[in-house]
Amino acid sequence: MKFTYILSLLVLCLTLYFTFANAANFNITNKCTYTVWAAASTGDGRQLDRGQSWSLDVAPGTTKARIWGRTNCKFDANGQGQCQTGDCNKRLKCQGYGNPPNTLAEFALNQPNNLDYIDISNVDGFNIPMEFSSVTPCRVIKCSKPIVDQCPAQLRTPGGCNNPCTVFKRNEYCCTNGPGSCGPTDFSRFFKSRCPDAYSYPQDDRTSLFACPSGTNYRVVFCP
Ligand SMILES: *[C@@H]1O[C@H](CO)[C@@H](O)[C@H](O)[C@H]1NC(C)=O
């Protein structure tokens, strides 16, 4: 009985240690003239009025995670509602990814060789201009051209510019048949010419994925 108790306490301490000791901090700021409902796939979300910031800690080792912004949302007191772009299952606090179109800040923390990997992606379309950078000097990624205004007619949707996979559901855009089965298209080139440092199609890693030392803290700015 006593041993089990001590063991649980030890497990709890270790869990807390790995959760908080080396958490990466993300300072998320809304510099847009409009309200943005920031979202994190790690189970969080928050309304950011113009000029407001949100300090979010993310557990070490978190991978396949994203932060994005939602527009024109309405939520009730229980955090249930809906957004025009970026909606995540009608919740203020997201559990998982949002609906396209949404500009994404993606990251994988504490990967081999003590590296974090970060990127901005237009693979799920574009809704809000974004800058994703390290607090200590390492990398500044920016995607802030007027992509919604310039969006090709086929990709236009209220509040954003869709990704072609969402609209056409074909492998050449979605890459569902795996790596090597898709490449740049006229649509991906539309995004790439405006945001050269952001993913424009699923296999666009070479010019879009960046590494920073693990332990780095980050900034995400909407409308930099
Ligand atoms: C987050 O960033 C904003 C804008 O750059 C800054 O004003 C604010 O002080 C930062 N917050 C923290 C906790 O560092």
Tab-separated table of C-alpha atoms and ligand atoms in Angstrom:
chain	number	residue	atom	x	y	z
A	1	MET	CA	0.000	0.000	0.000
A	2	LYS	CA	2.666	2.460	1.094
A	3	PHE	CA	4.948	1.447	-1.776
A	4	THR	CA	2.170	2.011	-4.318
A	5	TYR	CA	1.583	5.442	-2.813
A	6	ILE	CA	5.246	6.437	-3.074
A	7	LEU	CA	5.387	5.084	-6.609
A	8	SER	CA	2.343	7.133	-7.696
A	9	LEU	CA	3.886	10.197	-6.119
A	10	LEU	CA	7.108	9.579	-8.043
A	11	VAL	CA	5.219	9.124	-11.324
A	12	LEU	CA	3.282	12.317	-10.630
A	13	CYS	CA	6.480	14.262	-9.941
A	14	LEU	CA	8.110	12.971	-13.121
A	15	THR	CA	5.021	13.812	-15.137
A	16	LEU	CA	4.955	17.328	-13.708
A	17	TYR	CA	8.681	17.673	-14.352
A	18	PHE	CA	8.393	16.742	-18.018
A	19	THR	CA	5.266	18.816	-18.446
A	20	PHE	CA	6.518	22.048	-16.931
A	21	ALA	CA	10.284	21.984	-16.518
A	22	ASN	CA	11.044	22.661	-20.160
A	23	ALA	CA	7.764	23.926	-21.513
A	24	ALA	CA	8.163	26.189	-24.531
A	25	ASN	CA	6.417	29.518	-24.235
A	26	PHE	CA	4.439	30.942	-27.145
A	27	ASN	CA	3.587	34.636	-26.930
A	28	ILE	CA	0.599	35.053	-29.255
A	29	THR	CA	-0.317	38.648	-30.131
A	30	ASN	CA	-3.151	40.070	-32.195
A	31	LYS	CA	-2.055	43.165	-34.104
A	32	CYS	CA	-5.009	42.976	-36.486
A	33	THR	CA	-7.609	45.724	-36.445
A	34	TYR	CA	-10.210	42.997	-35.813
A	35	THR	CA	-10.697	40.403	-33.062
A	36	VAL	CA	-8.955	37.058	-33.584
A	37	TRP	CA	-9.844	33.899	-31.655
A	38	ALA	CA	-6.426	32.277	-31.275
A	39	ALA	CA	-6.424	28.485	-31.302
A	40	ALA	CA	-3.933	25.831	-30.248
A	41	SER	CA	-4.332	22.192	-31.280
A	42	THR	CA	-2.925	21.248	-27.861
A	43	GLY	CA	-6.347	21.896	-26.327
A	44	ASP	CA	-6.671	25.614	-25.980
A	45	GLY	CA	-8.120	28.777	-27.440
A	46	ARG	CA	-8.716	32.371	-26.499
A	47	GLN	CA	-10.317	35.554	-27.773
A	48	LEU	CA	-7.729	38.237	-28.546
A	49	ASP	CA	-9.043	41.714	-29.136
A	50	ARG	CA	-6.907	44.151	-31.061
A	51	GLY	CA	-3.529	44.533	-29.291
A	52	GLN	CA	-4.038	41.692	-26.798
A	53	SER	CA	-1.495	38.941	-26.124
A	54	TRP	CA	-1.718	35.405	-24.791
A	55	SER	CA	1.151	33.577	-23.147
A	56	LEU	CA	0.785	29.846	-23.845
A	57	ASP	CA	3.041	27.131	-22.422
A	58	VAL	CA	3.417	24.010	-24.533
A	59	ALA	CA	4.684	20.721	-23.076
A	60	PRO	CA	8.126	19.551	-24.181
A	61	GLY	CA	8.085	16.877	-26.867
A	62	THR	CA	4.828	18.166	-28.375
A	63	THR	CA	4.696	17.334	-32.092
A	64	LYS	CA	2.315	17.879	-35.016
A	65	ALA	CA	0.963	20.889	-33.141
A	66	ARG	CA	-0.403	24.112	-34.588
A	67	ILE	CA	-1.465	27.580	-33.574
A	68	TRP	CA	-3.809	29.526	-35.806
A	69	GLY	CA	-6.349	32.320	-35.701
A	70	ARG	CA	-10.113	32.151	-36.162
A	71	THR	CA	-12.294	34.953	-37.426
A	72	ASN	CA	-15.860	36.110	-36.872
A	73	CYS	CA	-16.603	33.759	-34.000
A	74	LYS	CA	-19.507	33.680	-31.596
A	75	PHE	CA	-19.217	31.593	-28.433
A	76	ASP	CA	-21.609	31.211	-25.514
A	77	ALA	CA	-20.611	31.184	-21.833
A	78	ASN	CA	-19.742	27.469	-22.103
A	79	GLY	CA	-17.294	28.096	-24.963
A	80	GLN	CA	-19.619	26.567	-27.555
A	81	GLY	CA	-20.191	28.406	-30.801
A	82	GLN	CA	-18.815	28.803	-34.281
A	83	CYS	CA	-16.314	30.751	-36.399
A	84	GLN	CA	-16.335	31.795	-40.033
A	85	THR	CA	-12.754	30.578	-40.562
A	86	GLY	CA	-10.560	28.195	-38.580
A	87	ASP	CA	-13.433	26.692	-36.588
A	88	CYS	CA	-12.529	23.634	-34.461
A	89	ASN	CA	-15.609	21.540	-33.755
A	90	LYS	CA	-17.531	24.586	-32.537
A	91	ARG	CA	-15.363	24.949	-29.412
A	92	LEU	CA	-13.517	27.964	-28.036
A	93	LYS	CA	-10.821	25.635	-26.686
A	94	CYS	CA	-9.736	23.511	-29.628
A	95	GLN	CA	-9.065	19.785	-29.328
A	96	GLY	CA	-7.260	19.151	-32.596
A	97	TYR	CA	-7.066	21.046	-35.861
A	98	GLY	CA	-9.319	23.721	-37.373
A	99	ASN	CA	-11.199	23.961	-40.660
A	100	PRO	CA	-9.537	25.434	-43.762
A	101	PRO	CA	-8.883	28.087	-44.697
A	102	ASN	CA	-6.479	28.852	-41.863
A	103	THR	CA	-2.911	30.158	-41.834
A	104	LEU	CA	-0.920	27.802	-39.591
A	105	ALA	CA	2.053	28.130	-37.250
A	106	GLU	CA	3.200	24.510	-36.974
A	107	PHE	CA	5.787	23.076	-34.631
A	108	ALA	CA	7.446	19.942	-33.309
A	109	LEU	CA	9.397	20.422	-30.068
A	110	ASN	CA	12.426	18.550	-28.695
A	111	GLN	CA	13.175	16.476	-31.744
A	112	PRO	CA	16.453	14.506	-32.220
A	113	ASN	CA	19.713	16.490	-31.956
A	114	ASN	CA	18.028	18.937	-29.562
A	115	LEU	CA	16.074	20.719	-32.251
A	116	ASP	CA	12.597	22.195	-32.594
A	117	TYR	CA	11.070	22.344	-36.074
A	118	ILE	CA	8.842	25.262	-36.984
A	119	ASP	CA	6.991	26.452	-40.075
A	120	ILE	CA	4.155	28.560	-41.395
A	121	SER	CA	1.838	26.645	-43.685
A	122	ASN	CA	-0.654	27.652	-46.366
A	123	VAL	CA	-1.413	23.984	-47.062
A	124	ASP	CA	-4.752	24.492	-45.305
A	125	GLY	CA	-5.255	27.842	-47.004
A	126	PHE	CA	-4.910	31.348	-45.634
A	127	ASN	CA	-7.149	33.471	-43.437
A	128	ILE	CA	-4.964	35.831	-41.342
A	129	PRO	CA	-1.487	37.332	-42.012
A	130	MET	CA	1.031	35.822	-39.598
A	131	GLU	CA	4.563	36.064	-38.302
A	132	PHE	CA	6.096	33.114	-36.440
A	133	SER	CA	9.478	33.775	-34.861
A	134	SER	CA	11.858	32.733	-32.125
A	135	VAL	CA	12.225	35.092	-29.152
A	136	THR	CA	16.002	34.551	-29.122
A	137	PRO	CA	17.633	35.073	-32.523
A	138	CYS	CA	17.074	31.991	-34.678
A	139	ARG	CA	14.319	32.446	-37.239
A	140	VAL	CA	11.607	34.864	-38.352
A	141	ILE	CA	8.984	33.421	-40.719
A	142	LYS	CA	6.456	35.811	-42.147
A	143	CYS	CA	3.409	35.388	-44.366
A	144	SER	CA	1.608	38.696	-44.544
A	145	LYS	CA	0.802	39.497	-48.170
A	146	PRO	CA	-2.861	40.325	-49.029
A	147	ILE	CA	-3.616	36.740	-50.021
A	148	VAL	CA	-7.343	36.950	-49.254
A	149	ASP	CA	-7.742	39.955	-51.566
A	150	GLN	CA	-5.648	38.403	-54.347
A	151	CYS	CA	-7.070	34.886	-53.994
A	152	PRO	CA	-7.806	33.030	-57.273
A	153	ALA	CA	-11.541	32.905	-58.002
A	154	GLN	CA	-11.797	29.102	-57.551
A	155	LEU	CA	-10.302	29.313	-54.044
A	156	ARG	CA	-12.258	32.278	-52.738
A	157	THR	CA	-14.414	31.745	-49.683
A	158	PRO	CA	-15.850	34.161	-47.101
A	159	GLY	CA	-13.032	35.386	-44.817
A	160	GLY	CA	-10.220	33.509	-46.498
A	161	CYS	CA	-8.467	31.845	-49.412
A	162	ASN	CA	-8.969	28.085	-49.548
A	163	ASN	CA	-6.345	25.486	-50.270
A	164	PRO	CA	-6.992	23.615	-53.535
A	165	CYS	CA	-7.222	20.236	-51.738
A	166	THR	CA	-10.299	21.421	-49.827
A	167	VAL	CA	-11.948	22.633	-53.048
A	168	PHE	CA	-10.973	19.940	-55.590
A	169	LYS	CA	-10.148	16.930	-53.333
A	170	ARG	CA	-7.628	15.558	-55.849
A	171	ASN	CA	-4.326	13.847	-55.075
A	172	GLU	CA	-2.277	16.377	-57.022
A	173	TYR	CA	-3.308	18.918	-54.362
A	174	CYS	CA	-3.916	16.728	-51.288
A	175	CYS	CA	-1.013	14.300	-51.685
A	176	THR	CA	-3.154	11.561	-50.148
A	177	ASN	CA	-1.215	8.898	-52.113
A	178	GLY	CA	1.887	9.790	-50.141
A	179	PRO	CA	5.160	11.653	-50.574
A	180	GLY	CA	6.286	11.898	-54.168
A	181	SER	CA	2.735	11.748	-55.537
A	182	CYS	CA	2.294	15.512	-55.683
A	183	GLY	CA	4.308	18.591	-56.516
A	184	PRO	CA	3.924	22.320	-57.059
A	185	THR	CA	0.829	23.467	-58.974
A	186	ASP	CA	-0.359	26.839	-60.248
A	187	PHE	CA	-2.325	27.187	-57.011
A	188	SER	CA	0.665	26.350	-54.801
A	189	ARG	CA	2.740	28.835	-56.822
A	190	PHE	CA	0.143	31.508	-56.056
A	191	PHE	CA	0.836	31.002	-52.324
A	192	LYS	CA	4.601	30.486	-52.701
A	193	SER	CA	5.137	33.688	-54.693
A	194	ARG	CA	3.550	35.661	-51.854
A	195	CYS	CA	4.941	33.689	-48.926
A	196	PRO	CA	8.229	32.112	-50.052
A	197	ASP	CA	9.066	30.877	-46.531
A	198	ALA	CA	5.724	29.110	-45.973
A	199	TYR	CA	4.533	25.678	-47.059
A	200	SER	CA	2.562	26.017	-50.287
A	201	TYR	CA	1.857	22.290	-50.885
A	202	PRO	CA	2.294	19.200	-48.687
A	203	GLN	CA	5.821	18.264	-49.877
A	204	ASP	CA	7.231	21.786	-49.794
A	205	ASP	CA	9.644	20.994	-46.905
A	206	ARG	CA	12.913	22.102	-48.498
A	207	THR	CA	12.195	25.837	-48.396
A	208	SER	CA	9.619	25.917	-45.603
A	209	LEU	CA	10.787	23.920	-42.576
A	210	PHE	CA	13.186	25.538	-40.103
A	211	ALA	CA	15.063	24.312	-37.037
A	212	CYS	CA	15.782	26.132	-33.779
A	213	PRO	CA	17.498	24.811	-30.652
A	214	SER	CA	15.167	23.035	-28.234
A	215	GLY	CA	14.292	25.271	-25.312
A	216	THR	CA	13.579	28.228	-27.599
A	217	ASN	CA	10.498	30.342	-26.866
A	218	TYR	CA	8.396	31.661	-29.732
A	219	ARG	CA	6.188	34.527	-30.863
A	220	VAL	CA	3.151	34.310	-33.075
A	221	VAL	CA	1.805	37.644	-34.323
A	222	PHE	CA	-1.453	37.993	-36.264
A	223	CYS	CA	-1.234	40.874	-38.765
A	224	PRO	CA	2.487	41.606	-38.073
B	1	LIG	C1	4.190	39.373	-25.928
B	1	LIG	O1	4.429	40.137	-27.080
B	1	LIG	C2	3.874	41.434	-27.039
B	1	LIG	C3	4.028	42.077	-28.397
B	1	LIG	O2	5.294	41.861	-28.945
B	1	LIG	C4	4.517	42.213	-25.911
B	1	LIG	O3	3.974	43.508	-25.842
B	1	LIG	C5	4.277	41.473	-24.609
B	1	LIG	O4	4.968	42.117	-23.567
B	1	LIG	C6	4.756	40.041	-24.700
B	1	LIG	N1	4.338	39.320	-23.524
B	1	LIG	C7	5.190	38.607	-22.796
B	1	LIG	C8	4.596	37.889	-21.614
B	1	LIG	O5	6.370	38.496	-23.072
